[in-house]
Amino acid sequence: MLSGFLRTVGEALSGVQTTVTYGSKIHLKTVDTNKYVCSEGSHKMLVCDRDAASIWETFTIGSKMKPNGSPVQFNDAVYLIDHHGKYVCAESNEEVWGNRDSAAEWETFYLVDPLNLSSFGLVTNVSKVAFRNHRNNFVSNAGGYLRSYPHTNQSNMFVLTLQGTPSSVSTSSHHIYPQTHVGVHHHVHSPPSHSIPQAHYVPPQPQVHIIQSSSIPQAYYVPPNQTCLKCQGKGAFDPWGPCEVNSIHKKYMCPVCGGAKFSGKRSICTTCQGRGGMGPFGACELYDVHKRSLCHTCNGQCYF
């Protein structure tokens, strides 16, 4: 087999990875406060208060739908694994923790472009991203901790960088000197510079070249300007079916277009017939009261 998957023209010429692929180690930095997301341990909420990225600020991005090495696209269903080997989870109270041993519905997030929710382009290094949980709420910076809220704004935008990107290299060893949290005030105890273990030093990488959309391999590019087949261009669902996003009966945003009303996904999942859920009587809609789990083939995405 070839090295797995197609690379962009820029990567092939420069030898520098710019397209984010599944299995990659990544860092996430908040746009509003310029702080890195950190998983301190399996019994704590994820925080976003770090000035530099080291081990605790490193996550592995994965998918149940695509193999490692394939490119990550916006609107993919993804999961994140912290350096403790735990999956990141959106709890029922909308708190975000890193404490799960496997990925299911609550550990699945839709990786979206916060500036264009209908985008299906490739995710590149130093991209602005947002994470939508299974309740269609967006993971956000809430006073230095991660919680989920229903609206998009700067607090739920993150800059995704690949591990080793110069701007994300840590010059501290704070996994030995943890930060303490008192309300929303955070006190940093920095170790002396000579205590940095040599094994943790990451040398500067070559300059990163961002690939423009015209360079996206045709095999991966999906035009987003088509009416969403799932919600019929309405953007949301109520207990009776598709509805407008501003409807008072709305229960959740469309799982295919995320409320954008347009989607390039045109191939229906044959397991659930585009319904997304599974119940005791077989495939069912995600809003069905009998739903017990997401479809094991499309993971609730309904279309590909």
Short mmCIF file of C-alpha atoms in Angstrom, two decimals:
data_model
loop_
_atom_site.label_atom_id
_atom_site.label_comp_id
_atom_site.label_asym_id
_atom_site.label_seq_id
_atom_site.Cartn_x
_atom_site.Cartn_y
_atom_site.Cartn_z
CA MET A 1 0.00 0.00 0.00
CA LEU A 2 1.15 3.54 -0.70
CA SER A 3 2.07 5.74 2.27
CA GLY A 4 -1.60 5.68 2.93
CA PHE A 5 -3.28 8.68 1.43
CA LEU A 6 -2.91 11.58 -0.92
CA ARG A 7 -0.91 14.61 0.25
CA THR A 8 -1.46 18.16 -0.88
CA VAL A 9 0.84 19.54 -3.52
CA GLY A 10 2.49 21.84 -0.99
CA GLU A 11 3.32 18.97 1.37
CA ALA A 12 4.77 16.86 -1.41
CA LEU A 13 7.08 19.66 -2.49
CA SER A 14 8.15 20.95 0.91
CA GLY A 15 8.11 17.77 2.98
CA VAL A 16 6.29 19.70 5.72
CA GLN A 17 3.00 18.33 7.09
CA THR A 18 0.31 20.96 6.79
CA THR A 19 -2.81 18.79 6.45
CA VAL A 20 -4.00 17.41 9.79
CA THR A 21 -4.41 13.63 9.61
CA TYR A 22 -6.04 11.16 11.97
CA GLY A 23 -3.63 9.88 14.56
CA SER A 24 -1.82 13.24 14.68
CA LYS A 25 -0.75 14.84 17.96
CA ILE A 26 -2.29 18.30 18.24
CA HIS A 27 -2.56 21.30 20.53
CA LEU A 28 -5.59 23.58 20.95
CA LYS A 29 -5.25 27.28 21.82
CA THR A 30 -8.20 29.52 22.67
CA VAL A 31 -8.78 32.46 20.35
CA ASP A 32 -10.24 34.74 23.02
CA THR A 33 -7.52 34.34 25.68
CA ASN A 34 -4.62 32.84 23.71
CA LYS A 35 -4.26 29.95 26.21
CA TYR A 36 -3.72 26.24 25.57
CA VAL A 37 -6.22 23.54 26.50
CA CYS A 38 -4.84 21.20 29.17
CA SER A 39 -5.91 17.85 30.62
CA GLU A 40 -4.49 17.67 34.13
CA GLY A 41 -5.87 14.26 35.04
CA SER A 42 -8.82 11.90 34.76
CA HIS A 43 -10.61 13.40 37.76
CA LYS A 44 -10.56 17.02 36.60
CA MET A 45 -12.32 19.18 34.04
CA LEU A 46 -10.28 20.25 31.05
CA VAL A 47 -8.83 23.72 31.52
CA CYS A 48 -7.61 26.35 29.06
CA ASP A 49 -5.12 28.46 30.98
CA ARG A 50 -1.67 27.39 29.81
CA ASP A 51 0.81 29.78 28.20
CA ALA A 52 2.75 27.04 26.39
CA ALA A 53 2.09 23.51 25.15
CA SER A 54 3.80 20.47 26.65
CA ILE A 55 2.66 16.91 27.43
CA TRP A 56 -0.59 17.75 29.24
CA GLU A 57 -1.61 20.06 26.39
CA THR A 58 -1.18 17.37 23.73
CA PHE A 59 -4.11 15.38 22.31
CA THR A 60 -4.44 12.67 19.68
CA ILE A 61 -7.22 13.21 17.14
CA GLY A 62 -9.04 10.09 15.97
CA SER A 63 -12.12 8.85 14.13
CA LYS A 64 -14.26 5.74 14.10
CA MET A 65 -15.06 6.38 10.43
CA LYS A 66 -11.62 7.02 8.94
CA PRO A 67 -8.30 5.19 9.44
CA ASN A 68 -5.22 6.85 10.90
CA GLY A 69 -3.28 8.72 8.25
CA SER A 70 -6.36 9.94 6.35
CA PRO A 71 -6.97 13.70 6.23
CA VAL A 72 -9.26 15.40 8.72
CA GLN A 73 -12.10 17.38 7.15
CA PHE A 74 -14.39 19.95 8.66
CA ASN A 75 -17.71 18.44 9.79
CA ASP A 76 -16.03 15.09 10.53
CA ALA A 77 -17.05 13.28 13.71
CA VAL A 78 -13.87 13.03 15.79
CA TYR A 79 -12.68 12.06 19.25
CA LEU A 80 -9.76 13.35 21.29
CA ILE A 81 -7.44 11.31 23.52
CA ASP A 82 -5.35 13.08 26.15
CA HIS A 83 -1.82 12.05 27.15
CA HIS A 84 -3.26 9.97 30.03
CA GLY A 85 -4.91 7.76 27.38
CA LYS A 86 -8.41 8.98 28.29
CA TYR A 87 -11.08 10.12 25.84
CA VAL A 88 -12.43 13.65 26.13
CA CYS A 89 -16.13 13.63 27.08
CA ALA A 90 -18.98 16.17 27.06
CA GLU A 91 -20.86 15.43 30.28
CA SER A 92 -24.63 15.86 30.71
CA ASN A 93 -24.07 19.13 32.59
CA GLU A 94 -21.98 20.39 29.60
CA GLU A 95 -18.68 20.18 31.47
CA VAL A 96 -15.82 18.73 29.42
CA TRP A 97 -13.64 16.06 31.06
CA GLY A 98 -10.87 13.71 29.99
CA ASN A 99 -11.90 10.56 31.85
CA ARG A 100 -13.36 7.94 29.49
CA ASP A 101 -11.80 4.60 28.53
CA SER A 102 -13.58 4.36 25.16
CA ALA A 103 -15.39 6.59 22.69
CA ALA A 104 -19.16 6.54 22.30
CA GLU A 105 -21.80 9.25 21.79
CA TRP A 106 -20.68 11.60 24.57
CA GLU A 107 -17.04 11.35 23.45
CA THR A 108 -17.85 12.27 19.83
CA PHE A 109 -17.44 15.83 18.60
CA TYR A 110 -18.06 17.40 15.20
CA LEU A 111 -15.02 19.41 14.15
CA VAL A 112 -16.37 22.48 12.33
CA ASP A 113 -15.08 25.68 10.78
CA PRO A 114 -16.42 28.39 13.12
CA LEU A 115 -16.43 30.92 10.28
CA ASN A 116 -18.24 28.64 7.82
CA LEU A 117 -20.24 25.85 9.46
CA SER A 118 -21.03 24.25 6.09
CA SER A 119 -17.36 23.84 5.12
CA PHE A 120 -16.06 20.37 4.30
CA GLY A 121 -12.53 21.44 3.40
CA LEU A 122 -9.37 19.90 4.76
CA VAL A 123 -8.22 20.92 8.22
CA THR A 124 -4.70 22.33 7.99
CA ASN A 125 -2.11 23.21 10.58
CA VAL A 126 -2.89 26.48 12.42
CA SER A 127 -6.60 26.31 11.48
CA LYS A 128 -9.37 27.96 13.47
CA VAL A 129 -11.75 25.21 14.61
CA ALA A 130 -14.74 24.63 16.85
CA PHE A 131 -16.08 21.44 18.45
CA ARG A 132 -19.82 20.67 18.49
CA ASN A 133 -20.89 17.94 20.91
CA HIS A 134 -23.65 15.35 20.47
CA ARG A 135 -26.19 17.82 21.92
CA ASN A 136 -25.19 20.34 19.24
CA ASN A 137 -23.56 22.68 21.76
CA PHE A 138 -20.13 24.19 21.19
CA VAL A 139 -17.17 23.53 23.49
CA SER A 140 -16.19 26.91 24.95
CA ASN A 141 -13.74 28.65 27.24
CA ALA A 142 -15.70 29.44 30.40
CA GLY A 143 -13.42 31.27 32.81
CA GLY A 144 -10.46 29.00 32.20
CA TYR A 145 -12.48 25.76 32.08
CA LEU A 146 -14.14 23.98 29.15
CA ARG A 147 -17.94 23.88 29.00
CA SER A 148 -20.42 23.65 26.13
CA TYR A 149 -22.82 26.39 25.02
CA PRO A 150 -25.37 26.58 22.16
CA HIS A 151 -23.98 29.59 20.30
CA THR A 152 -20.80 30.23 18.34
CA ASN A 153 -18.54 33.12 19.31
CA GLN A 154 -14.87 33.73 19.99
CA SER A 155 -14.98 31.77 23.27
CA ASN A 156 -15.54 28.53 21.37
CA MET A 157 -12.95 29.10 18.66
CA PHE A 158 -9.62 27.32 18.94
CA VAL A 159 -6.44 27.37 16.89
CA LEU A 160 -5.45 23.79 16.10
CA THR A 161 -1.71 23.22 15.67
CA LEU A 162 0.25 20.07 15.03
CA GLN A 163 2.70 19.01 17.71
CA GLY A 164 6.10 20.50 16.97
CA THR A 165 4.80 23.68 15.36
CA PRO A 166 7.24 26.39 16.55
CA SER A 167 4.55 28.59 18.15
CA SER A 168 3.27 25.66 20.22
CA VAL A 169 6.59 24.41 21.63
CA SER A 170 6.78 24.60 25.42
CA THR A 171 9.74 26.03 27.29
CA SER A 172 8.51 24.81 30.66
CA SER A 173 7.98 21.49 32.40
CA HIS A 174 4.76 22.30 34.21
CA HIS A 175 3.54 18.70 34.26
CA ILE A 176 5.92 18.53 37.23
CA TYR A 177 4.83 21.93 38.56
CA PRO A 178 1.01 21.96 38.14
CA GLN A 179 -1.02 25.14 38.21
CA THR A 180 -3.60 25.69 40.92
CA HIS A 181 -7.12 26.98 40.35
CA VAL A 182 -9.00 29.32 42.65
CA GLY A 183 -12.20 30.46 40.95
CA VAL A 184 -11.10 31.94 37.66
CA HIS A 185 -7.70 33.08 38.96
CA HIS A 186 -4.77 30.87 38.08
CA HIS A 187 -1.35 30.99 39.73
CA VAL A 188 1.53 29.65 37.67
CA HIS A 189 4.55 28.10 39.38
CA SER A 190 7.27 28.00 36.73
CA PRO A 191 10.29 25.73 37.24
CA PRO A 192 13.83 27.02 36.66
CA SER A 193 14.90 26.77 33.04
CA HIS A 194 17.72 24.30 33.77
CA SER A 195 15.15 21.72 34.94
CA ILE A 196 13.76 21.17 31.43
CA PRO A 197 14.41 17.50 30.60
CA GLN A 198 16.39 17.20 27.37
CA ALA A 199 13.96 14.53 26.16
CA HIS A 200 11.14 17.11 26.18
CA TYR A 201 12.94 19.60 23.94
CA VAL A 202 11.38 19.87 20.48
CA PRO A 203 13.64 21.45 17.84
CA PRO A 204 12.18 24.20 15.60
CA GLN A 205 10.39 22.94 12.54
CA PRO A 206 10.56 24.27 8.95
CA GLN A 207 8.23 27.11 8.08
CA VAL A 208 4.63 25.98 7.67
CA HIS A 209 2.95 26.77 4.37
CA ILE A 210 -0.84 26.89 4.54
CA ILE A 211 -2.43 25.23 1.53
CA GLN A 212 -5.16 27.25 -0.18
CA SER A 213 -8.47 25.61 -1.07
CA SER A 214 -7.43 25.43 -4.74
CA SER A 215 -4.72 22.94 -3.69
CA ILE A 216 -7.09 20.52 -1.96
CA PRO A 217 -7.00 17.15 -3.78
CA GLN A 218 -10.20 16.68 -5.76
CA ALA A 219 -10.77 13.32 -4.06
CA TYR A 220 -11.27 15.10 -0.73
CA TYR A 221 -12.96 18.34 -1.79
CA VAL A 222 -16.75 18.43 -1.37
CA PRO A 223 -18.65 21.52 -2.58
CA PRO A 224 -20.74 22.81 0.33
CA ASN A 225 -23.25 24.85 -1.68
CA GLN A 226 -25.97 22.22 -1.98
CA THR A 227 -29.18 22.09 0.04
CA CYS A 228 -28.81 19.66 2.94
CA LEU A 229 -30.62 16.41 2.22
CA LYS A 230 -31.20 15.60 5.89
CA CYS A 231 -33.03 18.74 7.02
CA GLN A 232 -34.25 19.76 3.54
CA GLY A 233 -32.52 23.10 3.88
CA LYS A 234 -34.15 24.11 7.15
CA GLY A 235 -31.18 23.58 9.46
CA ALA A 236 -32.77 22.05 12.56
CA PHE A 237 -35.20 19.45 13.91
CA ASP A 238 -38.18 19.52 16.24
CA PRO A 239 -40.05 16.41 17.57
CA TRP A 240 -41.90 16.12 14.27
CA GLY A 241 -39.07 16.54 11.80
CA PRO A 242 -37.11 19.32 10.03
CA CYS A 243 -37.75 22.87 11.22
CA GLU A 244 -36.22 26.33 10.96
CA VAL A 245 -33.30 27.04 13.26
CA ASN A 246 -35.25 29.81 15.03
CA SER A 247 -38.33 27.66 15.66
CA ILE A 248 -39.57 27.63 19.26
CA HIS A 249 -40.01 23.87 18.93
CA LYS A 250 -36.41 23.23 17.85
CA LYS A 251 -34.75 20.36 19.72
CA TYR A 252 -31.38 20.22 18.00
CA MET A 253 -29.45 21.41 14.97
CA CYS A 254 -29.20 19.22 11.90
CA PRO A 255 -26.41 16.64 12.45
CA VAL A 256 -25.38 16.85 8.79
CA CYS A 257 -25.12 20.61 8.10
CA GLY A 258 -24.94 21.90 11.69
CA GLY A 259 -27.65 24.47 10.99
CA ALA A 260 -25.97 25.87 7.87
CA LYS A 261 -28.80 24.49 5.63
CA PHE A 262 -26.26 23.47 2.97
CA SER A 263 -24.15 20.34 2.81
CA GLY A 264 -21.91 18.52 0.37
CA LYS A 265 -22.71 15.16 1.95
CA ARG A 266 -24.82 13.31 -0.63
CA SER A 267 -24.34 9.59 0.13
CA ILE A 268 -26.88 8.21 2.59
CA CYS A 269 -25.81 5.73 5.28
CA THR A 270 -27.29 2.39 4.25
CA THR A 271 -27.28 1.00 7.79
CA CYS A 272 -29.63 3.60 9.31
CA GLN A 273 -31.03 4.90 6.01
CA GLY A 274 -29.97 8.41 6.91
CA ARG A 275 -31.72 8.45 10.27
CA GLY A 276 -28.63 8.43 12.46
CA GLY A 277 -29.98 6.56 15.47
CA MET A 278 -30.69 3.01 16.57
CA GLY A 279 -33.44 1.80 18.88
CA PRO A 280 -34.98 -1.47 20.01
CA PHE A 281 -36.95 -1.67 16.75
CA GLY A 282 -34.07 -0.79 14.44
CA ALA A 283 -32.97 2.46 12.80
CA CYS A 284 -34.65 5.62 14.07
CA GLU A 285 -34.30 9.37 13.95
CA LEU A 286 -32.00 11.07 16.43
CA TYR A 287 -35.00 12.82 18.01
CA ASP A 288 -36.98 9.57 18.39
CA VAL A 289 -37.88 8.83 22.03
CA HIS A 290 -36.89 5.22 21.41
CA LYS A 291 -33.32 6.06 20.34
CA ARG A 292 -30.76 4.10 22.36
CA SER A 293 -27.53 4.81 20.48
CA LEU A 294 -26.01 6.34 17.40
CA CYS A 295 -25.76 4.31 14.22
CA HIS A 296 -22.55 2.25 14.48
CA THR A 297 -21.72 2.86 10.81
CA CYS A 298 -22.13 6.64 10.43
CA ASN A 299 -21.92 7.54 14.14
CA GLY A 300 -25.03 9.71 13.79
CA GLN A 301 -23.78 11.63 10.73
CA CYS A 302 -26.56 10.15 8.50
CA TYR A 303 -24.78 11.09 5.27
CA PHE A 304 -21.23 10.94 3.93
#
